[in-house]
Amino acid sequence: MPWTVEKHRRSRLGRQVEEKEVQESISPPTDYRHIFPEFLPSPVWYKRDKLCEKLERRDMMRRRSALNIPEFYVGSILAVTVSDPHAPGKQNRFVGICIIREQQGLISKFTVRNVIDGEGVEIMYDMYNPTIQKIEVLKLEKRLDDELYYLRDAPKEYSTVPFDMWPVIHPKGTPVPVNTIKVKLNPKPWLERWERKQLKGIERPELREKFWIRAKALAEPWEKYDTMKIYRKSINDDDQKEIFRDVYQQQMELKRKKAEKARAMLRAKST
């Protein structure tokens, strides 16, 4: 008697294969790499742990369900409100320019700079710190460089942002503008040798010829052609797709839960 397979019964193996096919068919937006850079793990291979990374992503998305972390970049103007038991109203609000985003995962950080009473003030925030109550983007924009540390050696007007600044509305669906301003540095001494950094966002400083000769001697223009070095400092495309697919699924799940909660509140109000 020939064996028959009951069609209404589905094996566990078949379900796993189908779930994997569905997950691979999900394609997150291509700009996730720039919007969520902290979800990318360290490119150093001996610091990688896929299980730990996956658990960290779950914790990060859980924190994002309680705190709205908007899209922002280095150069954007932010207003960050944190709980402070020693401040009036038990909270403190700081406004400034984001000059750096660094680290990965739950230890990711960003630094905001402003000039207060003629002195430069910088505050480094842990992005997933539970004391942060609100992150507002007053002006969404990018700069020509990934770090703006050179604002420390620039005139104060480049770092000054009024605390009562009104938000600049960014039309949804439009590309993020790039601020192409060229910062003029103060005369030396500087905190770093900026002429050796190959920066795009500063004006060429007026230095003696010996400084430029030394900067040219120390320059390594061949690094941008060193594909092996670039590979070691980056996460390959397959890993990125897997990571951001997971982030996209968790984000959709959070949106679904929020929508269900909003519908439940509307039903409760109507009754």
mmCIF file of C-alpha atoms in Angstrom, residues 14 36 40 70 73 87 89 91 102 120 147-148 152 155 184 192 199-200 207 226-227 237 250-251 254-255 261 265-266:
data_model
loop_
_atom_site.group_PDB
_atom_site.id
_atom_site.type_symbol
_atom_site.label_atom_id
_atom_site.label_comp_id
_atom_site.label_asym_id
_atom_site.label_seq_id
_atom_site.Cartn_x
_atom_site.Cartn_y
_atom_site.Cartn_z
ATOM 1 C CA GLY A 14 8.428 22.950 6.602
ATOM 2 C CA PHE A 36 20.464 53.645 12.647
ATOM 3 C CA LEU A 40 25.830 48.041 13.234
ATOM 4 C CA PRO A 70 14.326 60.664 15.895
ATOM 5 C CA TYR A 73 23.051 63.270 11.909
ATOM 6 C CA ALA A 87 17.519 71.185 38.448
ATOM 7 C CA GLY A 89 11.437 71.179 37.596
ATOM 8 C CA GLN A 91 14.666 68.170 34.382
ATOM 9 C CA GLU A 102 30.176 57.092 18.199
ATOM 10 C CA GLY A 120 32.018 76.330 24.805
ATOM 11 C CA GLU A 147 33.200 64.734 13.083
ATOM 12 C CA LEU A 148 32.964 68.404 14.031
ATOM 13 C CA ARG A 152 36.455 73.794 19.409
ATOM 14 C CA PRO A 155 35.023 81.253 16.393
ATOM 15 C CA LYS A 184 37.199 79.438 9.489
ATOM 16 C CA GLU A 192 44.804 69.168 17.090
ATOM 17 C CA LEU A 199 38.765 67.861 6.323
ATOM 18 C CA LYS A 200 36.184 69.221 3.885
ATOM 19 C CA LEU A 207 49.997 78.564 7.875
ATOM 20 C CA ASP A 226 43.353 49.748 0.181
ATOM 21 C CA THR A 227 40.337 47.447 -0.211
ATOM 22 C CA ASP A 237 26.491 43.661 2.991
ATOM 23 C CA GLN A 250 10.986 44.719 15.359
ATOM 24 C CA GLN A 251 10.104 48.279 14.337
ATOM 25 C CA LEU A 254 6.360 48.111 17.778
ATOM 26 C CA LYS A 255 4.225 50.164 15.397
ATOM 27 C CA LYS A 261 -2.979 50.470 22.069
ATOM 28 C CA MET A 265 -7.873 53.832 24.082
ATOM 29 C CA LEU A 266 -10.285 55.177 21.458
#
